[in-house]
């Protein structure tokens, strides 16, 4: 069948090398979450990450994936999807009988979306299991999506197991600045969001306490000690108002 697409565009600019990469034209893989599904979600987009290094030019590639799903299952699970698919948005316009109903979500992460769709469609065998099953960046991408679509409660059966292994990477004694974490500042920012989104108070307190004791304040910004890296200066999702609260806490701890 031909398809009709309700498109959400990506604003990423590409270099000439990336535009010339033929692998960007690879058609999306098609994954049937529901063999009788009536909706095709095209998640992500074909992207060439072009890098020059001492060994020459390297291309890392990301590709869109089409997931065949049950639109009613999505609408029942999320008010955001219900509004998108059932309540007059551009995406809700049904195609002609001989066309696929395709909704493009180029900004979303295909792997994170797959986990969500597996849970919604009761395909629990496709959900990662175990303490080490979800690296920090993967769990961050997943919780950003569940927050966006109002689906955080779906993760409750797995959340405690996923975060259990992450606690071990924080220093045991958060009162001593000498107890350095093995994680980068960026990873700790991701972990703070994960703890907040999943409601893990112990993990949140551990990360927050470490960051307070291992940052300093310069011109109203939190700076990682020993570097010029600013905390919460990137597009990483963060708990509401945490930056201002963090600065206030850090000021209270600094000697006058």
mmCIF file of C-alpha atoms in Angstrom:
data_model
loop_
_atom_site.group_PDB
_atom_site.id
_atom_site.type_symbol
_atom_site.label_atom_id
_atom_site.label_comp_id
_atom_site.label_asym_id
_atom_site.label_seq_id
_atom_site.Cartn_x
_atom_site.Cartn_y
_atom_site.Cartn_z
ATOM 1 C CA UNK A 1 0.000 0.000 0.000
ATOM 2 C CA UNK A 2 1.013 3.598 -0.489
ATOM 3 C CA UNK A 3 1.156 5.785 2.583
ATOM 4 C CA UNK A 4 -0.023 9.131 3.845
ATOM 5 C CA UNK A 5 2.267 10.774 6.396
ATOM 6 C CA UNK A 6 1.538 13.248 9.150
ATOM 7 C CA UNK A 7 4.968 14.732 9.583
ATOM 8 C CA UNK A 8 6.888 16.369 12.400
ATOM 9 C CA UNK A 9 10.049 17.821 10.916
ATOM 10 C CA UNK A 10 13.576 17.701 12.303
ATOM 11 C CA UNK A 11 15.640 20.889 12.362
ATOM 12 C CA UNK A 12 19.089 19.256 12.419
ATOM 13 C CA UNK A 13 21.521 20.797 9.943
ATOM 14 C CA UNK A 14 23.793 18.469 7.981
ATOM 15 C CA UNK A 15 27.271 18.877 6.585
ATOM 16 C CA UNK A 16 28.016 18.236 2.902
ATOM 17 C CA UNK A 17 29.622 14.907 3.821
ATOM 18 C CA UNK A 18 26.528 13.833 5.747
ATOM 19 C CA UNK A 19 24.210 14.866 2.920
ATOM 20 C CA UNK A 20 26.296 12.844 0.449
ATOM 21 C CA UNK A 21 26.216 9.676 2.560
ATOM 22 C CA UNK A 22 24.179 7.098 0.634
ATOM 23 C CA UNK A 23 23.308 5.134 3.781
ATOM 24 C CA UNK A 24 21.061 8.013 4.808
ATOM 25 C CA UNK A 25 18.659 6.892 2.088
ATOM 26 C CA UNK A 26 18.195 3.427 3.590
ATOM 27 C CA UNK A 27 14.460 2.713 4.032
ATOM 28 C CA UNK A 28 13.233 2.333 7.620
ATOM 29 C CA UNK A 29 13.074 -1.152 9.110
ATOM 30 C CA UNK A 30 9.503 -2.287 9.763
ATOM 31 C CA UNK A 31 8.721 -3.932 13.110
ATOM 32 C CA UNK A 32 5.284 -5.407 13.806
ATOM 33 C CA UNK A 33 4.428 -4.763 17.434
ATOM 34 C CA UNK A 34 0.843 -5.706 16.577
ATOM 35 C CA UNK A 35 0.488 -7.741 13.349
ATOM 36 C CA UNK A 36 -3.075 -6.429 13.037
ATOM 37 C CA UNK A 37 -2.115 -2.864 13.888
ATOM 38 C CA UNK A 38 -3.751 0.032 12.066
ATOM 39 C CA UNK A 39 -1.054 2.657 12.665
ATOM 40 C CA UNK A 40 2.567 2.965 11.533
ATOM 41 C CA UNK A 41 4.765 5.052 13.839
ATOM 42 C CA UNK A 42 7.905 6.139 12.001
ATOM 43 C CA UNK A 43 10.288 6.897 14.857
ATOM 44 C CA UNK A 44 13.630 8.682 14.504
ATOM 45 C CA UNK A 45 15.210 9.631 11.197
ATOM 46 C CA UNK A 46 18.145 8.568 9.066
ATOM 47 C CA UNK A 47 21.213 10.390 10.318
ATOM 48 C CA UNK A 48 24.883 10.238 9.452
ATOM 49 C CA UNK A 49 27.243 11.290 12.233
ATOM 50 C CA UNK A 50 30.339 12.260 10.259
ATOM 51 C CA UNK A 51 33.638 12.489 12.120
ATOM 52 C CA UNK A 52 37.196 13.178 11.020
ATOM 53 C CA UNK A 53 39.906 11.468 13.024
ATOM 54 C CA UNK A 54 43.553 10.438 12.793
ATOM 55 C CA UNK A 55 42.474 7.285 10.982
ATOM 56 C CA UNK A 56 40.439 9.169 8.407
ATOM 57 C CA UNK A 57 36.740 9.791 7.983
ATOM 58 C CA UNK A 58 34.214 7.807 9.982
ATOM 59 C CA UNK A 59 30.459 7.556 9.654
ATOM 60 C CA UNK A 60 28.164 6.417 12.448
ATOM 61 C CA UNK A 61 24.576 5.934 11.382
ATOM 62 C CA UNK A 62 21.167 6.117 12.990
ATOM 63 C CA UNK A 63 18.068 4.967 11.133
ATOM 64 C CA UNK A 64 14.348 5.489 11.435
ATOM 65 C CA UNK A 65 12.184 2.518 12.379
ATOM 66 C CA UNK A 66 8.529 1.941 11.508
ATOM 67 C CA UNK A 67 6.526 0.305 14.298
ATOM 68 C CA UNK A 68 3.153 -1.194 13.377
ATOM 69 C CA UNK A 69 0.918 -0.652 16.399
ATOM 70 C CA UNK A 70 -2.684 -0.569 17.606
ATOM 71 C CA UNK A 71 -3.748 3.081 17.689
ATOM 72 C CA UNK A 72 -6.443 2.344 20.280
ATOM 73 C CA UNK A 73 -3.872 0.830 22.644
ATOM 74 C CA UNK A 74 -1.820 4.023 22.382
ATOM 75 C CA UNK A 75 -4.864 6.242 22.927
ATOM 76 C CA UNK A 76 -5.922 4.271 26.000
ATOM 77 C CA UNK A 77 -2.468 4.506 27.548
ATOM 78 C CA UNK A 78 -1.717 8.205 27.061
ATOM 79 C CA UNK A 79 -3.738 11.407 26.961
ATOM 80 C CA UNK A 80 -1.049 12.884 24.719
ATOM 81 C CA UNK A 81 -1.491 10.144 22.134
ATOM 82 C CA UNK A 82 -5.261 10.309 22.487
ATOM 83 C CA UNK A 83 -5.180 14.004 21.649
ATOM 84 C CA UNK A 84 -2.781 13.379 18.771
ATOM 85 C CA UNK A 85 -4.620 10.457 17.201
ATOM 86 C CA UNK A 86 -8.284 10.948 18.083
ATOM 87 C CA UNK A 87 -8.993 14.603 18.711
ATOM 88 C CA UNK A 88 -8.502 16.522 15.500
ATOM 89 C CA UNK A 89 -4.725 16.971 15.311
ATOM 90 C CA UNK A 90 -3.095 16.647 11.899
ATOM 91 C CA UNK A 91 -1.907 13.158 12.837
ATOM 92 C CA UNK A 92 -5.475 11.999 13.499
ATOM 93 C CA UNK A 93 -6.547 12.306 9.859
ATOM 94 C CA UNK A 94 -7.158 8.769 8.635
ATOM 95 C CA UNK A 95 -5.795 7.749 5.220
ATOM 96 C CA UNK A 96 -7.662 6.399 2.240
ATOM 97 C CA UNK A 97 -8.488 2.656 2.383
ATOM 98 C CA UNK A 98 -5.501 1.699 0.195
ATOM 99 C CA UNK A 99 -2.975 3.728 2.208
ATOM 100 C CA UNK A 100 -1.027 3.158 5.422
ATOM 101 C CA UNK A 101 -1.723 5.505 8.296
ATOM 102 C CA UNK A 102 1.760 6.845 9.106
ATOM 103 C CA UNK A 103 2.680 9.279 11.867
ATOM 104 C CA UNK A 104 6.278 10.492 11.885
ATOM 105 C CA UNK A 105 8.053 11.144 15.185
ATOM 106 C CA UNK A 106 11.574 12.036 14.000
ATOM 107 C CA UNK A 107 12.697 13.544 17.300
ATOM 108 C CA UNK A 108 12.038 10.402 19.355
ATOM 109 C CA UNK A 109 14.544 7.670 20.167
ATOM 110 C CA UNK A 110 13.594 4.404 18.379
ATOM 111 C CA UNK A 111 15.040 2.085 21.055
ATOM 112 C CA UNK A 112 13.318 3.898 23.913
ATOM 113 C CA UNK A 113 10.051 3.990 21.971
ATOM 114 C CA UNK A 114 10.274 0.240 21.333
ATOM 115 C CA UNK A 115 10.360 -0.456 25.080
ATOM 116 C CA UNK A 116 7.295 1.733 25.632
ATOM 117 C CA UNK A 117 5.382 0.109 22.781
ATOM 118 C CA UNK A 118 6.256 -3.375 24.008
ATOM 119 C CA UNK A 119 4.845 -2.550 27.450
ATOM 120 C CA UNK A 120 1.683 -0.970 26.042
ATOM 121 C CA UNK A 121 1.063 -4.020 23.846
ATOM 122 C CA UNK A 122 1.834 -6.472 26.700
ATOM 123 C CA UNK A 123 4.981 -7.794 25.007
ATOM 124 C CA UNK A 124 6.910 -8.007 28.253
ATOM 125 C CA UNK A 125 9.550 -10.313 26.825
ATOM 126 C CA UNK A 126 10.830 -7.295 24.890
ATOM 127 C CA UNK A 127 11.412 -5.238 28.049
ATOM 128 C CA UNK A 128 15.017 -5.226 29.391
ATOM 129 C CA UNK A 129 15.453 -7.116 32.665
ATOM 130 C CA UNK A 130 18.132 -7.041 35.326
ATOM 131 C CA UNK A 131 20.142 -4.435 37.222
ATOM 132 C CA UNK A 132 22.602 -3.853 34.368
ATOM 133 C CA UNK A 133 20.053 -4.062 31.559
ATOM 134 C CA UNK A 134 19.587 -0.297 31.169
ATOM 135 C CA UNK A 135 22.704 1.916 30.896
ATOM 136 C CA UNK A 136 22.294 5.464 32.174
ATOM 137 C CA UNK A 137 21.880 7.068 28.735
ATOM 138 C CA UNK A 138 19.309 4.469 27.615
ATOM 139 C CA UNK A 139 17.291 4.878 30.807
ATOM 140 C CA UNK A 140 17.503 8.648 30.465
ATOM 141 C CA UNK A 141 16.118 8.527 26.903
ATOM 142 C CA UNK A 142 13.333 6.227 28.088
ATOM 143 C CA UNK A 143 12.297 8.452 30.997
ATOM 144 C CA UNK A 144 12.356 11.568 28.812
ATOM 145 C CA UNK A 145 9.810 9.852 26.554
ATOM 146 C CA UNK A 146 7.619 8.582 29.390
ATOM 147 C CA UNK A 147 7.565 12.088 30.855
ATOM 148 C CA UNK A 148 6.660 13.600 27.479
ATOM 149 C CA UNK A 149 3.784 11.188 26.873
ATOM 150 C CA UNK A 150 2.593 10.901 30.484
ATOM 151 C CA UNK A 151 3.572 7.231 30.744
ATOM 152 C CA UNK A 152 5.966 7.127 33.699
ATOM 153 C CA UNK A 153 3.696 4.806 35.697
ATOM 154 C CA UNK A 154 4.218 2.130 33.016
ATOM 155 C CA UNK A 155 7.815 1.698 34.206
ATOM 156 C CA UNK A 156 6.965 0.961 37.835
ATOM 157 C CA UNK A 157 7.422 -2.857 37.630
ATOM 158 C CA UNK A 158 11.012 -2.443 36.347
ATOM 159 C CA UNK A 159 12.142 0.898 37.817
ATOM 160 C CA UNK A 160 13.577 -0.386 41.097
ATOM 161 C CA UNK A 161 15.629 -3.088 39.390
ATOM 162 C CA UNK A 162 16.967 -0.741 36.703
ATOM 163 C CA UNK A 163 18.100 1.895 39.209
ATOM 164 C CA UNK A 164 19.521 -0.522 41.787
ATOM 165 C CA UNK A 165 22.756 -1.056 39.877
ATOM 166 C CA UNK A 166 23.189 2.674 39.227
ATOM 167 C CA UNK A 167 23.392 3.496 42.943
ATOM 168 C CA UNK A 168 26.638 1.530 43.235
ATOM 169 C CA UNK A 169 28.413 3.986 40.931
ATOM 170 C CA UNK A 170 28.042 6.830 43.439
ATOM 171 C CA UNK A 171 30.666 7.240 46.190
ATOM 172 C CA UNK A 172 29.611 5.628 49.465
ATOM 173 C CA UNK A 173 30.463 8.663 51.574
ATOM 174 C CA UNK A 174 28.734 11.674 50.006
ATOM 175 C CA UNK A 175 29.852 13.881 52.890
ATOM 176 C CA UNK A 176 33.454 13.724 51.721
ATOM 177 C CA UNK A 177 34.336 15.577 48.549
ATOM 178 C CA UNK A 178 37.310 13.222 48.223
ATOM 179 C CA UNK A 179 34.938 10.362 47.464
ATOM 180 C CA UNK A 180 34.806 10.868 43.727
ATOM 181 C CA UNK A 181 32.177 9.272 41.538
ATOM 182 C CA UNK A 182 33.288 7.217 38.561
ATOM 183 C CA UNK A 183 30.590 8.962 36.515
ATOM 184 C CA UNK A 184 31.063 12.069 34.395
ATOM 185 C CA UNK A 185 29.208 15.258 35.244
ATOM 186 C CA UNK A 186 26.922 14.707 32.261
ATOM 187 C CA UNK A 187 26.077 11.188 33.469
ATOM 188 C CA UNK A 188 25.275 12.531 36.934
ATOM 189 C CA UNK A 189 22.928 15.104 35.403
ATOM 190 C CA UNK A 190 21.172 12.303 33.525
ATOM 191 C CA UNK A 191 21.016 10.225 36.693
ATOM 192 C CA UNK A 192 19.471 13.088 38.665
ATOM 193 C CA UNK A 193 16.677 13.297 36.089
ATOM 194 C CA UNK A 194 16.175 9.514 36.120
ATOM 195 C CA UNK A 195 15.885 9.460 39.923
ATOM 196 C CA UNK A 196 13.363 12.303 39.852
ATOM 197 C CA UNK A 197 11.254 10.847 37.061
ATOM 198 C CA UNK A 198 11.117 7.363 38.619
ATOM 199 C CA UNK A 199 10.503 8.685 42.126
ATOM 200 C CA UNK A 200 13.645 7.108 43.602
ATOM 201 C CA UNK A 201 14.278 9.370 46.591
ATOM 202 C CA UNK A 202 17.384 7.539 47.807
ATOM 203 C CA UNK A 203 19.094 7.775 44.424
ATOM 204 C CA UNK A 204 18.052 11.407 44.007
ATOM 205 C CA UNK A 205 19.482 12.360 47.405
ATOM 206 C CA UNK A 206 22.722 10.532 46.629
ATOM 207 C CA UNK A 207 23.274 12.286 43.294
ATOM 208 C CA UNK A 208 22.110 15.664 44.566
ATOM 209 C CA UNK A 209 24.319 15.451 47.661
ATOM 210 C CA UNK A 210 27.350 14.529 45.588
ATOM 211 C CA UNK A 211 26.797 17.391 43.143
ATOM 212 C CA UNK A 212 26.357 19.947 45.923
ATOM 213 C CA UNK A 213 29.638 18.921 47.565
ATOM 214 C CA UNK A 214 31.631 18.695 44.340
ATOM 215 C CA UNK A 215 30.651 21.936 42.631
ATOM 216 C CA UNK A 216 31.446 25.563 43.270
ATOM 217 C CA UNK A 217 29.558 28.740 42.391
ATOM 218 C CA UNK A 218 30.851 31.257 39.863
ATOM 219 C CA UNK A 219 28.739 34.175 38.621
ATOM 220 C CA UNK A 220 25.546 32.429 39.651
ATOM 221 C CA UNK A 221 26.412 29.161 37.896
ATOM 222 C CA UNK A 222 27.362 25.828 39.403
ATOM 223 C CA UNK A 223 30.793 24.782 38.132
ATOM 224 C CA UNK A 224 32.379 21.366 38.488
ATOM 225 C CA UNK A 225 35.388 21.677 40.780
ATOM 226 C CA UNK A 226 38.659 21.447 38.875
ATOM 227 C CA UNK A 227 37.083 22.392 35.537
ATOM 228 C CA UNK A 228 34.991 25.055 33.855
ATOM 229 C CA UNK A 229 32.078 22.751 33.091
ATOM 230 C CA UNK A 230 28.747 24.343 34.011
ATOM 231 C CA UNK A 231 26.085 22.232 35.644
ATOM 232 C CA UNK A 232 22.650 22.181 33.967
ATOM 233 C CA UNK A 233 23.965 24.266 31.054
ATOM 234 C CA UNK A 234 22.968 21.770 28.338
ATOM 235 C CA UNK A 235 19.641 20.595 26.958
ATOM 236 C CA UNK A 236 19.540 17.699 29.441
ATOM 237 C CA UNK A 237 16.134 17.420 31.116
ATOM 238 C CA UNK A 238 16.264 18.356 34.772
ATOM 239 C CA UNK A 239 13.830 18.292 37.695
ATOM 240 C CA UNK A 240 11.765 21.495 37.997
ATOM 241 C CA UNK A 241 13.620 24.366 39.708
ATOM 242 C CA UNK A 242 16.459 22.073 40.767
ATOM 243 C CA UNK A 243 19.169 24.404 39.484
ATOM 244 C CA UNK A 244 18.076 27.363 41.619
ATOM 245 C CA UNK A 245 17.608 25.149 44.674
ATOM 246 C CA UNK A 246 20.997 23.555 44.087
ATOM 247 C CA UNK A 247 22.721 26.945 43.928
ATOM 248 C CA UNK A 248 21.010 28.055 47.154
ATOM 249 C CA UNK A 249 22.112 24.861 48.909
ATOM 250 C CA UNK A 250 25.664 25.216 47.650
ATOM 251 C CA UNK A 251 25.863 28.864 48.785
ATOM 252 C CA UNK A 252 24.730 27.775 52.262
ATOM 253 C CA UNK A 253 27.597 25.262 52.451
ATOM 254 C CA UNK A 254 30.325 27.608 51.241
ATOM 255 C CA UNK A 255 32.382 29.427 53.884
ATOM 256 C CA UNK A 256 31.514 33.095 54.204
#
